Amino acid sequence: MAGGGFCRLPNGTVVVALTLTRPSAGMSTGTGPGAPVRVLVHAANRARALTRLRNLGLRAVYLRGNDRPPTPDEITAVLHHPDGLLWRAAPQAGQELWHPIRALLGPAGHAGPARPAA
């Protein structure tokens, strides 16, 4: 992983910011598969934030160190989003807005292979 970090908020929750490679499933914006994206997650703790991403199919997600914590603008963006999961291309080109995680994962709603029917 290229960089990531976290910030503990006064109410005890955390915001985790990770730079990941873009999964090949979603193509709704100009960035292609394998391009780096910055993902923000708001959760009760760091472990739960990473679990939220893993449950979406992003299996190889780890937070080692705190070399690129979220900026105040990133914290504000994720706190004001109802899902608490956002992403945008990294490094940011121009004035790109934050996207909901569904736009990154594509219409299936997860980054992994097709789930078997129940």
Coordinates of C-alpha atoms in Angstrom, one line a residue:
M1 CA 0.0 0.0 0.0
A2 CA 1.3 3.4 -0.9
G3 CA 0.1 5.4 2.0
G4 CA -2.4 5.8 4.7
G5 CA -3.2 7.0 8.1
F6 CA -5.9 7.8 10.6
C7 CA -7.1 10.5 12.8
R8 CA -9.0 10.0 16.1
L9 CA -11.9 12.4 16.5
P10 CA -13.0 14.0 19.9
N11 CA -16.0 11.7 20.1
G12 CA -13.8 8.6 19.9
T13 CA -14.5 7.6 16.3
V14 CA -11.8 7.5 13.7
V15 CA -11.3 8.6 10.1
V16 CA -9.0 6.3 8.1
A17 CA -7.5 7.5 4.8
L18 CA -5.9 5.0 2.4
T19 CA -4.3 5.2 -1.0
L20 CA -5.2 2.1 -2.9
T21 CA -5.1 0.9 -6.5
R22 CA -8.4 1.2 -8.3
P23 CA -10.2 -2.1 -8.7
S24 CA -11.1 -3.0 -12.3
A25 CA -14.9 -3.2 -11.6
G26 CA -15.8 0.5 -11.7
M27 CA -15.2 2.7 -14.7
S28 CA -17.6 5.5 -14.0
T29 CA -14.9 8.2 -14.1
G30 CA -11.8 8.9 -16.2
T31 CA -9.4 6.9 -14.1
G32 CA -8.6 3.4 -15.3
P33 CA -8.0 0.2 -13.4
G34 CA -4.8 0.1 -11.4
A35 CA -4.8 3.9 -11.0
P36 CA -4.3 5.1 -7.4
V37 CA -7.3 6.3 -5.5
R38 CA -7.7 7.9 -2.0
V39 CA -10.3 6.2 0.1
L40 CA -11.8 7.7 3.3
V41 CA -13.7 5.7 5.9
H42 CA -15.4 6.9 9.0
A43 CA -15.9 4.2 11.7
A44 CA -15.9 3.5 15.4
N45 CA -12.3 2.3 15.3
R46 CA -9.5 1.4 12.9
A47 CA -10.3 -2.3 12.8
R48 CA -13.9 -1.6 11.9
A49 CA -12.9 0.9 9.2
L50 CA -10.7 -1.7 7.5
T51 CA -13.5 -4.4 7.9
R52 CA -15.9 -2.1 6.1
L53 CA -13.6 -2.0 3.1
R54 CA -12.9 -5.7 3.2
N55 CA -16.6 -6.4 3.3
L56 CA -16.9 -4.5 0.0
G57 CA -14.4 -6.8 -1.6
L58 CA -11.2 -4.9 -1.1
R59 CA -9.4 -7.8 0.5
A60 CA -5.8 -6.7 0.7
V61 CA -6.4 -3.6 2.8
Y62 CA -4.0 -2.9 5.6
L63 CA -3.0 0.1 7.6
R64 CA 0.6 0.1 8.5
G65 CA 1.8 3.3 10.2
N66 CA 0.4 6.8 10.0
D67 CA 2.4 8.4 7.2
R68 CA -0.5 10.0 5.3
P69 CA -3.3 10.8 7.8
P70 CA -6.4 12.5 6.5
T71 CA -6.3 16.2 6.0
P72 CA -8.9 18.5 7.7
D73 CA -10.7 18.8 4.4
E74 CA -10.9 15.0 4.0
I75 CA -12.2 14.6 7.5
T76 CA -14.9 17.2 6.8
A77 CA -15.9 15.5 3.5
V78 CA -16.3 12.0 5.1
L79 CA -18.2 13.3 8.1
H80 CA -20.8 15.1 5.9
H81 CA -21.4 12.0 3.8
P82 CA -24.2 9.7 4.9
D83 CA -22.3 6.5 4.1
G84 CA -19.0 7.5 5.6
L85 CA -17.1 6.0 2.7
L86 CA -15.7 8.2 -0.1
W87 CA -13.0 8.1 -2.7
R88 CA -11.3 10.2 -5.4
A89 CA -8.3 9.9 -7.7
A90 CA -4.9 10.3 -6.1
P91 CA -3.1 12.5 -6.7
Q92 CA -6.0 14.8 -7.1
A93 CA -6.2 16.3 -10.5
G94 CA -7.8 19.7 -10.6
Q95 CA -11.0 20.2 -8.6
E96 CA -12.2 16.6 -8.6
L97 CA -15.1 16.0 -6.1
W98 CA -15.4 13.1 -3.7
H99 CA -17.4 10.1 -5.0
P100 CA -19.5 7.6 -3.0
I101 CA -17.9 4.2 -2.7
R102 CA -20.6 2.7 -5.0
A103 CA -19.1 4.6 -8.0
L104 CA -15.7 2.9 -7.4
L105 CA -17.0 -0.6 -7.0
G106 CA -19.4 -0.5 -10.0
P107 CA -23.0 -1.7 -10.4
A108 CA -22.4 -5.0 -8.6
G109 CA -21.6 -3.2 -5.3
H110 CA -18.4 -5.0 -4.5
A111 CA -14.9 -5.2 -5.9
G112 CA -14.5 -9.0 -5.9
P113 CA -15.6 -11.7 -8.2
A114 CA -19.3 -12.3 -8.7
R115 CA -21.0 -13.6 -5.6
P116 CA -22.7 -17.0 -5.9
A117 CA -26.5 -16.9 -5.9
A118 CA -28.1 -18.1 -2.6

